[in-house]
Amino acid sequence: MWWKITSVVLLVYTIIAGFLVPLKSGIERVEPQAAQTGEQTTIRFFGYNTFFARPSDEPLRVWLYYNDQYALYAKTVRPLNDTILEATFSLPVNLPDGKPFVLLNALVDHPTAGASLLPAALTLRQADTLSAPLDPAWTQTPVEQLHVQKGFSFPYQNILYETIRNTYFHVPMWFVLLFLFAASVWYSVKYLRRPEPDLDRYAAAYAEVGILFGLLGLVSGMVWANYTWGRPWSNDIKQLMTAVALLVYMAYFILRGSFSDPEKSARLAAVYNIFAFASLIPLLYILPRMFDSLHPGATGNPAFGTQDLDNTMRAVFYPAIIGWTLLGFWIADLRTRYQRLHDRAMGVD
Amino acid sequence: MNWRSLLPLLHKEMVLEWRQRYALSGIVLYVVSMVFVVYVASVKPTPPMWNTLFWLIVLFASINAVVKSFVRESGARQLYYYQLADPAALVLAKVLYNALLLLVLSGLASVAFALVADSPVQRWPLFLGTLALGSASFSIAFTFISAIAAKADHGATLVAILSFPVVLPMLLTLLRLSAASFAPEGMPLDTWADVRNLLAVDAILIALVFVLFPYIWRD
């Protein structure tokens, strides 16, 4: 009983926190995206979830940021409205290390919304070759004393925007699928050791609900991929592996249905379940590390990187996994009880 | 397990195959006609296409070759064998025999395919090693699943449904390995990880065959 309540509480928390917590302020783009050295230039910063125009006691500070050593500070900053900001720079006459061009990151520091960064926002080109000592503008006002937003918010990421909330609904499906299939195999092993129809019902129910969660994960992933990768299906290795796992368990149900003797059906299905799980799961873990993937995490590490999940997201993500897992086991439990009553009514048990 | 019965059982499989030559020649003809279909259909396959077509031919030839393992002889005679010899030795003999058969078939397929479509293979040792690994993997998975499916009423179609998703991850790894064998000599390659993964999965599966087979053969 307690775990069913836990499941409901965690899922309600996941849905409320997952949908209502705002994103951090971010910079969508800057205009123009290229400039030349030595110019006086006005650059427009387009913000997302920002409130540039809201009055505050401290000034809004804007940098074009090359690295820890070199950054250009805006001379004047003028917010047009909450999401558009005009900053004037007098660009230096030359570039660090005598490079022909550098990619600068845009950095806006707001006293209450905190600092937001857009990587590689602007290309700065060297107007004509000049071997003078480096312009002091690069080091005059270093990036320091950045503000951190107070309160609970999810990270802003270009491309993802608000879809980052899908992390709490799409990603746990994969965890639940693995837990349910593992539980199904566990009951298959138990059935082979002690052939009781109830153990077989559990194995079948866990596999069934596992397929349901696999389909949900696939569909929620395809909707997400449609917005972020541009199309719902890109033959990504993880998409393929999920489809294969679903095919295996659909085959498991076809095998169950192809015997008239329930004892024989349960025994051979249990054998197939164990065999298929053992051949599938090691490669399901290994293969995504061997192939390139569009999923987060570089090749060689299919999990989330440390930068993909910050602490506020963890505070929702981990409860979401537990909540969805408990829900999956709850549905499987109900399915088993239904099947048990059904078999009893039909006089099979 | 009684290992002494292994060799006579292996011998039995070979003699049986040799006496029913139509099955063997049927599979060989199947490989040749598949290769010919590719020759008729496609003008000049690129290396990735060659790879895919080749492994498709091998996959379907393998499943056709292995599917008869447990349905060739009547149920009563199988029961008789299980009394004579250890069932584990019997299934191991079938796995070994099928692995050899698949190795010969895939070798034949690669020669036939190289004749009609120029083979892009540059590193023959790696390619032959891939064929051997593929034959072993397919043999274990298909033999065991055909043992399960033989208990059902319409086994032959069931084998394909049950085994394709199981071998698909192995097939992906095999495709990578054989694609690596197209790289020119002297280019550094890291194939060890793939080989190791396949060997590990094969080891797990052969262990499971021993553990699970007693639950299949008894009726």
Coordinates of C-alpha atoms in Angstrom, one line a residue:
Chain A
M1 CA 0.0 0.0 0.0
W2 CA 2.7 2.5 1.1
W3 CA 4.5 2.2 -2.3
K4 CA 1.3 2.9 -4.3
I5 CA 0.9 6.1 -2.3
T6 CA 4.6 7.0 -2.8
S7 CA 4.1 6.4 -6.5
V8 CA 1.2 8.8 -6.7
V9 CA 2.9 11.5 -4.5
L10 CA 6.1 11.3 -6.5
L11 CA 4.3 11.5 -9.9
V12 CA 2.1 14.4 -8.8
Y13 CA 5.3 16.1 -7.6
T14 CA 7.0 15.3 -11.0
I15 CA 4.1 16.7 -13.0
I16 CA 3.7 19.9 -10.9
A17 CA 7.4 20.7 -10.6
G18 CA 8.2 19.4 -14.1
F19 CA 5.7 21.8 -15.7
L20 CA 5.6 24.8 -13.4
V21 CA 9.2 25.5 -12.5
P22 CA 10.4 28.2 -14.8
L23 CA 13.5 28.1 -17.0
K24 CA 16.5 30.2 -16.2
S25 CA 17.1 33.3 -18.3
G26 CA 19.0 32.7 -21.5
I27 CA 20.2 34.4 -24.6
E28 CA 18.7 33.1 -27.8
R29 CA 20.9 35.0 -30.3
V30 CA 22.7 38.2 -31.0
E31 CA 22.5 40.5 -34.0
P32 CA 24.7 41.1 -35.9
Q33 CA 26.5 37.8 -35.7
A34 CA 29.8 39.1 -37.1
A35 CA 31.9 42.2 -36.5
Q36 CA 35.3 43.6 -37.4
T37 CA 38.0 44.9 -35.1
G38 CA 38.3 48.6 -34.4
E39 CA 34.6 49.3 -35.0
Q40 CA 32.1 51.1 -32.8
T41 CA 29.2 48.7 -32.9
T42 CA 25.8 48.2 -31.4
I43 CA 24.8 44.6 -30.8
R44 CA 21.2 43.5 -30.0
F45 CA 20.9 40.6 -27.5
F46 CA 17.7 38.6 -27.7
G47 CA 16.8 37.0 -24.4
Y48 CA 14.6 34.1 -23.4
N49 CA 12.7 34.3 -20.1
T50 CA 14.6 37.5 -19.3
F51 CA 13.4 40.7 -17.8
F52 CA 16.0 43.3 -19.0
A53 CA 13.6 46.2 -18.6
R54 CA 12.7 45.5 -15.0
P55 CA 14.3 48.2 -12.8
S56 CA 16.9 47.1 -10.3
D57 CA 19.4 48.8 -8.1
E58 CA 22.5 47.3 -9.7
P59 CA 23.4 47.8 -13.3
L60 CA 22.9 45.2 -16.0
R61 CA 26.4 44.1 -17.3
V62 CA 27.2 42.7 -20.7
W63 CA 30.3 41.0 -22.0
L64 CA 31.6 39.4 -25.2
Y65 CA 33.7 36.7 -23.6
Y66 CA 36.6 34.9 -25.2
N67 CA 38.1 33.0 -22.3
D68 CA 39.0 33.5 -18.7
Q69 CA 41.7 35.9 -19.6
Y70 CA 40.1 38.0 -22.3
A71 CA 36.6 39.6 -22.3
L72 CA 35.1 42.8 -23.8
Y73 CA 32.9 44.8 -21.6
A74 CA 29.9 46.8 -23.1
K75 CA 30.3 50.6 -22.9
T76 CA 26.6 51.3 -22.7
V77 CA 23.6 48.9 -22.1
R78 CA 20.1 49.9 -23.1
P79 CA 17.2 47.5 -22.6
L80 CA 14.5 48.0 -25.3
N81 CA 12.0 45.7 -23.6
D82 CA 12.2 42.7 -21.3
T83 CA 13.7 40.4 -24.0
I84 CA 15.7 42.8 -26.2
L85 CA 18.8 44.6 -25.1
E86 CA 21.1 46.9 -27.0
A87 CA 24.7 47.1 -26.0
T88 CA 27.4 49.3 -27.5
F89 CA 31.0 48.0 -27.8
S90 CA 34.1 49.8 -29.0
L91 CA 35.8 46.8 -30.4
P92 CA 39.6 46.4 -29.9
V93 CA 42.0 46.9 -32.7
N94 CA 43.5 43.4 -32.6
L95 CA 42.7 39.9 -31.4
P96 CA 44.4 37.7 -28.8
D97 CA 47.3 35.5 -30.0
G98 CA 47.3 37.3 -33.4
K99 CA 44.4 35.1 -34.6
P100 CA 42.5 36.1 -37.8
F101 CA 39.2 35.7 -36.1
V102 CA 37.7 34.6 -32.8
L103 CA 34.3 33.3 -31.7
L104 CA 33.0 35.2 -28.8
N105 CA 30.4 34.1 -26.2
A106 CA 27.7 36.5 -25.2
L107 CA 27.4 36.9 -21.5
V108 CA 24.6 39.0 -19.8
D109 CA 24.7 39.4 -16.0
H110 CA 21.4 40.4 -14.4
P111 CA 21.3 41.3 -10.7
T112 CA 18.3 39.0 -10.0
A113 CA 18.0 36.7 -12.9
G114 CA 21.7 35.8 -12.8
A115 CA 24.2 35.3 -15.6
S116 CA 23.3 33.8 -18.9
L117 CA 25.7 32.7 -21.6
L118 CA 25.3 32.0 -25.3
P119 CA 28.4 30.1 -26.7
A120 CA 29.9 31.2 -30.0
A121 CA 27.4 34.0 -30.4
L122 CA 29.5 36.4 -32.5
T123 CA 32.5 36.1 -34.9
L124 CA 35.0 38.9 -34.5
R125 CA 37.3 39.3 -37.5
Q126 CA 40.7 41.1 -37.7
A127 CA 40.2 44.1 -40.1
D128 CA 43.8 44.3 -41.3
T129 CA 46.9 42.6 -40.1
L130 CA 48.4 44.5 -37.2
S131 CA 51.2 43.4 -35.0
A132 CA 50.8 46.0 -32.3
P133 CA 50.6 44.9 -28.6
L134 CA 47.3 43.5 -27.6
D135 CA 44.5 46.1 -27.2
P136 CA 44.0 46.8 -23.4
A137 CA 40.2 46.6 -23.9
W138 CA 40.5 42.8 -23.7
T139 CA 41.6 42.8 -20.1
Q140 CA 40.3 46.1 -18.7
T141 CA 37.0 44.8 -17.3
P142 CA 37.3 41.1 -16.5
V143 CA 34.3 38.9 -16.0
E144 CA 33.8 38.8 -12.2
Q145 CA 31.2 38.9 -9.5
L146 CA 28.5 37.2 -11.6
H147 CA 25.1 36.9 -10.0
V148 CA 23.4 33.6 -9.4
Q149 CA 19.6 33.3 -9.7
K150 CA 17.9 32.6 -6.4
G151 CA 15.1 30.0 -6.3
F152 CA 14.2 26.9 -8.2
S153 CA 14.6 26.9 -12.0
F154 CA 15.6 24.5 -14.8
P155 CA 18.6 25.3 -17.1
Y156 CA 18.0 27.1 -20.3
Q157 CA 19.5 25.3 -23.3
N158 CA 19.4 26.4 -26.9
I159 CA 17.4 24.0 -29.2
L160 CA 15.7 22.4 -26.1
Y161 CA 14.0 25.5 -24.6
E162 CA 10.9 24.3 -22.7
T163 CA 11.2 20.7 -24.0
I164 CA 13.8 20.1 -21.4
R165 CA 10.9 19.2 -19.2
N166 CA 10.4 16.0 -21.2
T167 CA 13.5 14.7 -19.3
Y168 CA 11.1 13.8 -16.5
F169 CA 8.7 11.9 -18.7
H170 CA 10.8 10.4 -21.6
V171 CA 14.0 9.3 -19.8
P172 CA 12.4 7.4 -16.9
M173 CA 10.5 5.2 -19.4
W174 CA 13.7 3.5 -20.3
F175 CA 14.6 2.9 -16.7
V176 CA 11.1 1.5 -16.0
L177 CA 11.3 -0.7 -19.1
L178 CA 14.6 -2.3 -17.9
F179 CA 13.3 -2.8 -14.4
L180 CA 10.1 -4.4 -15.6
F181 CA 11.9 -6.7 -18.0
A182 CA 14.3 -7.7 -15.3
A183 CA 11.4 -8.4 -13.0
S184 CA 9.8 -10.5 -15.8
V185 CA 13.0 -12.6 -16.1
W186 CA 13.2 -12.9 -12.4
Y187 CA 9.7 -14.5 -12.3
S188 CA 10.5 -16.7 -15.3
V189 CA 13.5 -18.1 -13.4
K190 CA 11.3 -18.6 -10.4
Y191 CA 8.7 -20.4 -12.6
L192 CA 11.3 -22.8 -13.9
R193 CA 12.4 -23.7 -10.4
R194 CA 8.8 -24.0 -9.1
P195 CA 6.1 -24.3 -11.8
E196 CA 3.2 -22.4 -10.4
P197 CA 0.8 -20.6 -12.7
D198 CA 0.9 -17.4 -10.6
L199 CA 4.6 -17.0 -11.2
D200 CA 4.0 -17.2 -14.9
R201 CA 1.2 -14.6 -14.7
Y202 CA 3.7 -12.2 -13.0
A203 CA 6.3 -12.8 -15.7
A204 CA 3.8 -12.2 -18.5
A205 CA 2.3 -9.1 -16.8
Y206 CA 5.7 -7.5 -16.2
A207 CA 6.7 -8.1 -19.8
E208 CA 3.4 -6.6 -21.0
V209 CA 3.7 -3.4 -18.9
G210 CA 7.4 -3.2 -20.0
I211 CA 6.2 -3.1 -23.6
L212 CA 3.7 -0.4 -22.7
F213 CA 6.4 1.7 -21.1
G214 CA 8.7 1.0 -24.1
L215 CA 6.1 2.3 -26.5
L216 CA 5.5 5.4 -24.3
G217 CA 9.3 6.1 -24.2
L218 CA 9.5 5.6 -28.0
V219 CA 6.6 7.9 -28.7
S220 CA 7.6 10.6 -26.2
G221 CA 11.1 10.4 -27.6
M222 CA 9.8 10.8 -31.2
V223 CA 7.8 13.8 -30.3
W224 CA 10.8 15.3 -28.6
A225 CA 13.1 14.4 -31.5
N226 CA 10.7 16.0 -34.0
Y227 CA 11.3 19.4 -32.3
T228 CA 15.0 19.1 -31.4
W229 CA 16.6 16.8 -34.1
G230 CA 14.2 17.8 -36.8
R231 CA 12.5 14.5 -37.5
P232 CA 10.9 11.8 -35.3
W233 CA 13.1 8.9 -36.4
S234 CA 16.8 9.2 -37.2
N235 CA 17.9 5.6 -36.8
D236 CA 19.7 6.6 -33.7
I237 CA 21.2 3.6 -32.0
K238 CA 19.1 4.0 -28.9
Q239 CA 15.9 4.2 -31.0
L240 CA 16.9 1.0 -32.8
M241 CA 17.8 -0.8 -29.5
T242 CA 14.4 0.1 -28.0
A243 CA 12.6 -1.1 -31.1
V244 CA 14.6 -4.4 -30.9
A245 CA 13.7 -4.8 -27.2
L246 CA 10.1 -4.3 -28.0
L247 CA 10.2 -6.8 -30.8
V248 CA 11.8 -9.5 -28.5
Y249 CA 8.9 -9.1 -26.0
M250 CA 6.3 -9.1 -28.8
A251 CA 7.8 -12.3 -30.0
Y252 CA 7.6 -13.6 -26.4
F253 CA 3.8 -13.1 -26.5
I254 CA 3.5 -14.7 -29.9
L255 CA 5.4 -17.7 -28.5
R256 CA 3.0 -17.8 -25.5
G257 CA 0.1 -17.9 -27.8
S258 CA 1.3 -20.7 -30.0
F259 CA 0.8 -23.6 -27.5
S260 CA -2.5 -25.1 -26.6
D261 CA -1.1 -26.6 -23.3
P262 CA -0.8 -23.7 -20.7
E263 CA 1.9 -25.5 -18.8
K264 CA 4.1 -26.0 -21.9
S265 CA 3.4 -22.5 -23.0
A266 CA 4.5 -21.1 -19.7
R267 CA 7.6 -23.2 -19.5
L268 CA 8.9 -22.6 -23.0
A269 CA 8.0 -18.9 -22.8
A270 CA 10.0 -18.6 -19.5
V271 CA 13.0 -20.3 -21.2
Y272 CA 12.8 -17.9 -24.2
N273 CA 12.4 -14.9 -21.8
I274 CA 15.6 -15.7 -20.0
F275 CA 17.5 -16.5 -23.2
A276 CA 16.4 -13.4 -25.0
F277 CA 17.1 -11.1 -22.0
A278 CA 20.6 -12.5 -21.6
S279 CA 21.4 -12.0 -25.3
L280 CA 19.8 -8.6 -25.5
I281 CA 20.7 -6.7 -22.3
P282 CA 24.5 -6.9 -22.5
L283 CA 24.5 -5.5 -26.0
L284 CA 21.8 -3.0 -25.1
Y285 CA 24.3 -1.5 -22.7
I286 CA 27.4 -1.9 -24.8
L287 CA 26.2 -1.0 -28.3
P288 CA 25.2 2.6 -27.6
R289 CA 28.8 3.1 -26.4
M290 CA 30.1 1.9 -29.7
F291 CA 28.0 3.9 -32.1
D292 CA 27.6 7.6 -32.6
S293 CA 24.3 8.9 -31.1
L294 CA 22.2 12.0 -31.2
H295 CA 21.3 11.4 -27.6
P296 CA 23.0 13.4 -24.9
G297 CA 26.4 12.1 -23.7
A298 CA 29.3 11.7 -26.1
T299 CA 30.1 8.4 -27.8
G300 CA 31.7 6.2 -25.1
N301 CA 29.3 7.4 -22.5
P302 CA 25.6 7.0 -23.3
A303 CA 24.5 8.4 -20.0
F304 CA 23.9 12.0 -19.1
G305 CA 27.1 14.0 -18.8
T306 CA 27.6 16.1 -15.6
Q307 CA 26.6 19.2 -17.6
D308 CA 23.3 17.8 -18.9
L309 CA 21.7 17.5 -15.5
D310 CA 22.0 20.2 -12.9
N311 CA 21.0 19.9 -9.3
T312 CA 17.5 21.3 -9.7
M313 CA 16.8 18.9 -12.5
R314 CA 18.1 16.0 -10.3
A315 CA 15.6 17.0 -7.6
V316 CA 12.8 16.2 -10.1
F317 CA 14.5 13.6 -12.2
Y318 CA 15.3 11.0 -9.5
P319 CA 11.8 11.2 -7.9
A320 CA 10.4 10.8 -11.4
I321 CA 12.3 7.6 -12.0
I322 CA 11.1 6.1 -8.7
G323 CA 7.5 7.3 -9.2
W324 CA 7.2 5.9 -12.7
T325 CA 8.9 2.6 -11.7
L326 CA 6.4 2.1 -8.8
L327 CA 3.6 3.0 -11.2
G328 CA 4.8 0.3 -13.6
F329 CA 5.0 -2.3 -10.9
W330 CA 1.5 -1.2 -9.7
I331 CA 0.0 -1.7 -13.2
A332 CA 1.7 -5.1 -13.6
D333 CA 0.3 -6.1 -10.2
L334 CA -3.2 -5.2 -11.2
R335 CA -2.8 -7.0 -14.5
T336 CA -1.7 -10.2 -12.7
R337 CA -4.6 -10.0 -10.3
Y338 CA -7.0 -9.5 -13.2
Q339 CA -5.5 -12.5 -15.0
R340 CA -5.7 -14.7 -11.9
L341 CA -9.4 -13.9 -11.5
H342 CA -10.0 -14.5 -15.2
D343 CA -8.2 -17.9 -15.1
R344 CA -10.2 -18.9 -12.0
A345 CA -13.5 -17.9 -13.6
M346 CA -12.6 -19.8 -16.7
G347 CA -11.6 -22.8 -14.6
V348 CA -8.0 -22.9 -16.0
D349 CA -6.2 -22.5 -12.7
Chain B
M1 CA 28.1 -34.1 -18.6
N2 CA 29.3 -37.0 -20.6
W3 CA 31.7 -35.6 -23.1
R4 CA 32.5 -39.0 -24.7
S5 CA 29.1 -39.0 -26.4
L6 CA 29.9 -35.7 -28.1
L7 CA 31.9 -37.0 -31.0
P8 CA 29.5 -39.8 -31.9
L9 CA 26.7 -37.3 -31.8
L10 CA 28.5 -34.9 -34.0
H11 CA 29.3 -37.8 -36.4
K12 CA 25.6 -38.7 -36.4
E13 CA 24.6 -35.2 -37.4
M14 CA 27.0 -35.2 -40.3
V15 CA 25.9 -38.7 -41.5
L16 CA 22.3 -37.6 -41.3
E17 CA 23.0 -34.5 -43.3
W18 CA 24.9 -36.5 -45.9
R19 CA 22.1 -39.1 -46.2
Q20 CA 19.5 -36.4 -46.7
R21 CA 21.6 -34.5 -49.2
Y22 CA 18.6 -32.7 -50.7
A23 CA 18.5 -30.5 -47.6
L24 CA 22.2 -29.5 -47.9
S25 CA 22.0 -28.9 -51.6
G26 CA 18.8 -27.0 -51.0
I27 CA 20.6 -24.6 -48.8
V28 CA 23.6 -24.3 -51.2
L29 CA 21.2 -23.6 -54.0
Y30 CA 19.4 -21.0 -51.8
V31 CA 22.7 -19.2 -51.3
V32 CA 23.6 -19.3 -54.9
S33 CA 20.2 -18.1 -56.1
M34 CA 20.2 -15.3 -53.5
V35 CA 23.6 -14.2 -54.8
F36 CA 22.2 -14.4 -58.3
V37 CA 19.2 -12.3 -57.4
V38 CA 21.5 -9.6 -56.1
Y39 CA 23.5 -9.8 -59.3
V40 CA 20.4 -9.4 -61.5
A41 CA 18.9 -6.7 -59.3
S42 CA 21.9 -4.4 -58.5
V43 CA 24.5 -3.2 -60.9
K44 CA 27.4 -2.5 -58.7
P45 CA 26.9 -2.4 -54.9
T46 CA 28.9 0.1 -52.9
P47 CA 30.9 -1.3 -49.9
P48 CA 28.2 -0.5 -47.3
M49 CA 25.6 -2.0 -49.6
W50 CA 27.8 -5.1 -50.3
N51 CA 28.1 -5.5 -46.5
T52 CA 24.4 -5.3 -45.9
L53 CA 23.4 -7.6 -48.8
F54 CA 26.0 -10.1 -47.8
W55 CA 24.9 -10.4 -44.2
L56 CA 21.3 -10.5 -45.2
I57 CA 22.1 -13.5 -47.5
V58 CA 24.1 -15.2 -44.7
L59 CA 21.3 -14.4 -42.1
F60 CA 18.5 -16.0 -44.2
A61 CA 20.7 -18.9 -45.3
S62 CA 21.6 -19.6 -41.7
I63 CA 18.1 -19.6 -40.4
N64 CA 17.1 -22.0 -43.2
A65 CA 20.0 -24.2 -42.5
V66 CA 19.4 -24.4 -38.7
V67 CA 15.6 -24.4 -38.5
K68 CA 15.5 -28.2 -39.3
S69 CA 17.8 -29.1 -36.4
F70 CA 15.1 -30.4 -34.2
V71 CA 12.3 -31.2 -36.6
R72 CA 14.3 -33.4 -38.9
E73 CA 13.9 -36.4 -36.7
S74 CA 10.6 -37.6 -35.1
G75 CA 9.8 -36.7 -31.5
A76 CA 9.9 -40.4 -30.5
R77 CA 13.4 -40.8 -32.0
Q78 CA 14.6 -37.7 -30.2
L79 CA 13.3 -39.1 -26.9
Y80 CA 15.3 -42.2 -27.7
Y81 CA 18.5 -40.1 -28.1
Y82 CA 17.9 -38.3 -24.9
Q83 CA 17.9 -41.7 -23.1
L84 CA 21.1 -42.9 -24.9
A85 CA 23.1 -39.7 -24.4
D86 CA 23.2 -36.7 -22.2
P87 CA 20.8 -34.1 -23.6
A88 CA 23.4 -31.4 -22.9
A89 CA 25.9 -33.3 -25.1
L90 CA 23.2 -33.6 -27.8
V91 CA 22.5 -29.9 -27.9
L92 CA 26.2 -29.1 -27.9
A93 CA 26.7 -31.5 -30.8
K94 CA 24.0 -29.7 -32.7
V95 CA 25.4 -26.3 -31.9
L96 CA 28.9 -27.3 -33.0
Y97 CA 27.6 -29.0 -36.2
N98 CA 25.5 -26.0 -37.1
A99 CA 28.4 -23.6 -36.5
L100 CA 30.5 -25.7 -38.9
L101 CA 27.7 -25.8 -41.4
L102 CA 27.2 -22.0 -41.2
L103 CA 30.9 -21.4 -41.5
V104 CA 30.9 -23.4 -44.7
L105 CA 27.8 -21.7 -46.0
S106 CA 29.0 -18.1 -45.2
G107 CA 32.4 -19.0 -46.8
L108 CA 30.5 -20.2 -49.9
A109 CA 28.4 -17.1 -49.9
S110 CA 31.4 -14.8 -49.7
V111 CA 33.1 -16.6 -52.6
A112 CA 29.9 -16.6 -54.7
F113 CA 29.2 -13.0 -53.8
A114 CA 32.7 -11.9 -54.6
L115 CA 32.3 -13.5 -58.1
V116 CA 29.2 -11.5 -59.1
A117 CA 30.0 -8.2 -57.2
D118 CA 33.6 -7.2 -56.6
S119 CA 34.5 -7.9 -53.0
P120 CA 35.5 -4.8 -51.1
V121 CA 37.3 -6.9 -48.4
Q122 CA 40.9 -5.8 -47.9
R123 CA 41.7 -7.7 -44.7
W124 CA 40.8 -11.3 -45.2
P125 CA 42.0 -12.6 -41.8
L126 CA 39.6 -10.1 -40.1
F127 CA 36.8 -10.9 -42.5
L128 CA 37.2 -14.7 -42.0
G129 CA 37.4 -14.2 -38.3
T130 CA 34.1 -12.2 -38.5
L131 CA 32.5 -15.0 -40.4
A132 CA 33.6 -17.5 -37.8
L133 CA 32.3 -15.3 -35.0
G134 CA 29.0 -14.8 -36.9
S135 CA 28.6 -18.5 -37.5
A136 CA 29.2 -19.3 -33.9
S137 CA 26.8 -16.6 -32.7
F138 CA 24.0 -17.5 -35.2
S139 CA 24.5 -21.2 -34.5
I140 CA 24.0 -20.8 -30.7
A141 CA 21.0 -18.5 -31.0
F142 CA 19.2 -20.3 -33.9
T143 CA 19.8 -23.8 -32.6
F144 CA 18.4 -23.0 -29.2
I145 CA 15.4 -21.1 -30.5
S146 CA 14.7 -23.8 -33.0
A147 CA 14.6 -26.2 -30.1
I148 CA 12.0 -24.0 -28.4
A149 CA 10.0 -23.5 -31.6
A150 CA 10.1 -27.2 -32.5
K151 CA 7.7 -27.8 -29.5
A152 CA 5.1 -25.5 -31.1
D153 CA 2.7 -26.5 -33.8
H154 CA 4.0 -24.3 -36.6
G155 CA 7.7 -24.1 -35.7
A156 CA 9.3 -22.9 -38.9
T157 CA 7.8 -19.5 -39.0
L158 CA 8.1 -19.1 -35.3
V159 CA 12.0 -19.5 -35.5
A160 CA 12.3 -16.3 -37.6
I161 CA 10.0 -14.3 -35.4
L162 CA 11.7 -15.4 -32.2
S163 CA 15.3 -15.2 -33.3
F164 CA 15.6 -12.1 -35.5
P165 CA 15.2 -9.6 -32.6
V166 CA 17.6 -11.7 -30.5
V167 CA 20.4 -11.8 -33.2
L168 CA 19.9 -8.2 -34.3
P169 CA 22.3 -6.6 -31.8
M170 CA 24.9 -9.3 -32.8
L171 CA 24.2 -8.6 -36.4
L172 CA 24.9 -4.9 -35.9
T173 CA 28.3 -5.8 -34.3
L174 CA 29.1 -8.2 -37.1
L175 CA 28.3 -5.5 -39.7
R176 CA 30.7 -3.2 -38.0
L177 CA 33.4 -5.8 -37.9
S178 CA 33.0 -6.7 -41.5
A179 CA 32.9 -3.1 -42.5
A180 CA 36.2 -2.7 -40.6
S181 CA 37.7 -5.4 -42.8
F182 CA 37.1 -3.2 -45.9
A183 CA 39.7 -0.6 -44.5
P184 CA 43.0 -0.7 -46.4
E185 CA 46.0 -2.5 -44.8
G186 CA 48.1 -0.3 -42.6
M187 CA 45.2 1.8 -41.3
P188 CA 45.0 1.4 -37.5
L189 CA 41.7 -0.2 -36.4
D190 CA 40.2 -0.9 -33.0
T191 CA 38.2 -4.1 -33.5
W192 CA 39.1 -5.8 -30.3
A193 CA 36.1 -4.3 -28.4
D194 CA 33.6 -5.6 -30.8
V195 CA 35.2 -9.1 -30.9
R196 CA 35.3 -9.2 -27.1
N197 CA 31.6 -8.2 -26.9
L198 CA 30.6 -10.9 -29.3
L199 CA 32.7 -13.5 -27.5
A200 CA 31.2 -12.5 -24.1
V201 CA 27.7 -12.7 -25.4
D202 CA 28.4 -16.1 -27.0
A203 CA 29.8 -17.4 -23.7
I204 CA 26.8 -16.2 -21.8
L205 CA 24.4 -17.8 -24.4
I206 CA 26.2 -21.1 -24.5
A207 CA 26.1 -21.3 -20.7
L208 CA 22.4 -20.6 -20.8
V209 CA 21.9 -23.3 -23.4
F210 CA 23.3 -25.8 -20.9
V211 CA 21.2 -24.4 -18.0
L212 CA 17.9 -24.1 -19.9
F213 CA 17.9 -27.0 -22.3
P214 CA 16.7 -29.5 -19.6
Y215 CA 13.5 -27.5 -19.4
I216 CA 12.9 -27.8 -23.1
W217 CA 13.4 -31.4 -24.1
R218 CA 11.2 -33.0 -21.4
D219 CA 7.6 -33.1 -22.2

